[in-house]
Amino acid sequence: ASDEEFVERFKREAQSAAALSHPNIVSIFDRGASEDGTYYIAMEYLPGGTLKDRILKRGALPPQMAVEVALQTAEALQAAHNKGIIHRDVKPHNILITESGDAKVTDFGIARAASSSTMTRTGSILGTAHYISPEQAMGEPVGPASDLYSLGIVLYEMLTGEMPYDADTPLGIAMKHVNGRLIPPKEIDPSIPAGINAITVRLLAKDPADRYASDAELIEDLERVAAGLEPANATTEMMTRLM
């Protein structure tokens, strides 16, 4: 509480999160400061645990379940992006699973309104190394496409139970996002449907311009695959080009 920068970031987190109302986003009920100077956020309580817990406990998810979680997460991100908020830290630790099996995104802790000034400490990378986009790793500006890349990592992990990039240090992992070769999920598990594989590979394109142009485009493809159809915006030809 004595760190002014942290307090400012905390207040902004509460303000950003409270502005988001969506079935797949953890609700914020109240925020403020107590008389003794303690800042607080009162949030919806979800006892079901995180997506990360589920993957660690049970391994890879069935493809259809992975698509459903990715779809709900994409819809949550679309609601945030429509309000100019970039999450910046999409990872399975920040996706909670409700008792009914639905996904809810939480911890817009390092999110900020896309238009506001950045307050990151010099040289620090916000976001967790395994899940950050190449542009985040390079310290470049991030946008909605950066969140979609991180969602691609989450989808990859749900499908395979593995991380696409790993190294001994956070910096080493970050650099693999920038220049490492992606092994498509289908190479790890041939039973993964081609359409889901293509969506994952497109999400993990190193150049943001090669990813989905919008949340809506991704949602359309995930809905098509969930219905047993081929994706409309991620083709096998594109997959080969992106790799």
Short mmCIF file of N, CA, C and O in Angstrom, two decimals, residues 10 36 39-40 55 63 72 76 101-103 106 128 138 143 148 166 186 206:
data_model
loop_
_atom_site.label_atom_id
_atom_site.label_comp_id
_atom_site.label_asym_id
_atom_site.label_seq_id
_atom_site.Cartn_x
_atom_site.Cartn_y
_atom_site.Cartn_z
N PHE A 10 -3.47 -0.97 -9.00
CA PHE A 10 -4.53 -1.71 -8.33
C PHE A 10 -5.89 -1.04 -8.55
O PHE A 10 -6.87 -1.68 -8.89
N ASP A 36 -8.05 1.98 7.47
CA ASP A 36 -6.62 1.84 7.79
C ASP A 36 -5.74 1.88 6.54
O ASP A 36 -4.54 1.62 6.59
N TYR A 39 -6.42 -1.38 0.56
CA TYR A 39 -7.23 -1.36 -0.66
C TYR A 39 -7.77 -2.76 -0.92
O TYR A 39 -7.09 -3.75 -0.70
N TYR A 40 -9.01 -2.85 -1.38
CA TYR A 40 -9.61 -4.16 -1.58
C TYR A 40 -10.47 -4.21 -2.84
O TYR A 40 -10.95 -3.19 -3.34
N ILE A 55 -5.65 -29.25 -15.75
CA ILE A 55 -4.67 -29.85 -16.69
C ILE A 55 -3.60 -30.63 -15.91
O ILE A 55 -3.22 -31.73 -16.31
N PRO A 63 -10.54 -32.91 -27.08
CA PRO A 63 -10.57 -31.77 -28.00
C PRO A 63 -11.86 -30.94 -27.94
O PRO A 63 -11.82 -29.71 -27.95
N GLN A 72 -15.40 -19.97 -24.82
CA GLN A 72 -15.89 -19.12 -23.73
C GLN A 72 -14.85 -18.07 -23.35
O GLN A 72 -15.19 -16.92 -23.05
N ALA A 76 -15.13 -13.91 -23.58
CA ALA A 76 -14.77 -13.01 -22.48
C ALA A 76 -13.79 -11.94 -22.96
O ALA A 76 -13.94 -10.74 -22.66
N GLY A 101 -18.99 -26.44 -15.10
CA GLY A 101 -18.00 -26.69 -16.15
C GLY A 101 -17.75 -25.53 -17.09
O GLY A 101 -17.02 -25.67 -18.07
N ASP A 102 -18.34 -24.37 -16.79
CA ASP A 102 -18.10 -23.19 -17.63
C ASP A 102 -16.80 -22.51 -17.23
O ASP A 102 -16.31 -22.67 -16.11
N ALA A 103 -16.24 -21.74 -18.17
CA ALA A 103 -14.99 -21.02 -17.92
C ALA A 103 -15.28 -19.56 -17.61
O ALA A 103 -16.15 -18.94 -18.22
N THR A 106 -10.43 -14.34 -15.12
CA THR A 106 -10.23 -13.46 -13.98
C THR A 106 -8.87 -12.77 -14.07
O THR A 106 -8.12 -12.98 -15.03
N THR A 128 3.18 -13.84 -18.08
CA THR A 128 3.97 -14.99 -17.67
C THR A 128 4.69 -15.57 -18.89
O THR A 128 4.08 -15.74 -19.93
N MET A 138 9.28 -8.86 -26.80
CA MET A 138 10.21 -7.87 -27.35
C MET A 138 9.98 -6.46 -26.78
O MET A 138 10.64 -5.51 -27.18
N GLY A 143 -1.78 -5.54 -28.25
CA GLY A 143 -3.17 -5.25 -28.56
C GLY A 143 -4.00 -6.51 -28.42
O GLY A 143 -3.51 -7.52 -27.88
N LEU A 148 -4.96 -12.97 -28.02
CA LEU A 148 -5.33 -14.15 -28.82
C LEU A 148 -4.16 -15.13 -28.92
O LEU A 148 -4.36 -16.34 -28.89
N ASP A 166 9.61 -24.09 -24.25
CA ASP A 166 10.14 -24.18 -22.90
C ASP A 166 11.64 -23.95 -22.93
O ASP A 166 12.31 -24.16 -23.96
N LYS A 186 -1.07 -31.46 -33.61
CA LYS A 186 -1.37 -32.74 -34.28
C LYS A 186 -0.13 -33.61 -34.42
O LYS A 186 -0.24 -34.84 -34.53
N LYS A 206 3.64 -15.86 -35.33
CA LYS A 206 4.54 -14.91 -34.65
C LYS A 206 4.22 -13.46 -35.01
O LYS A 206 4.37 -12.56 -34.18
#
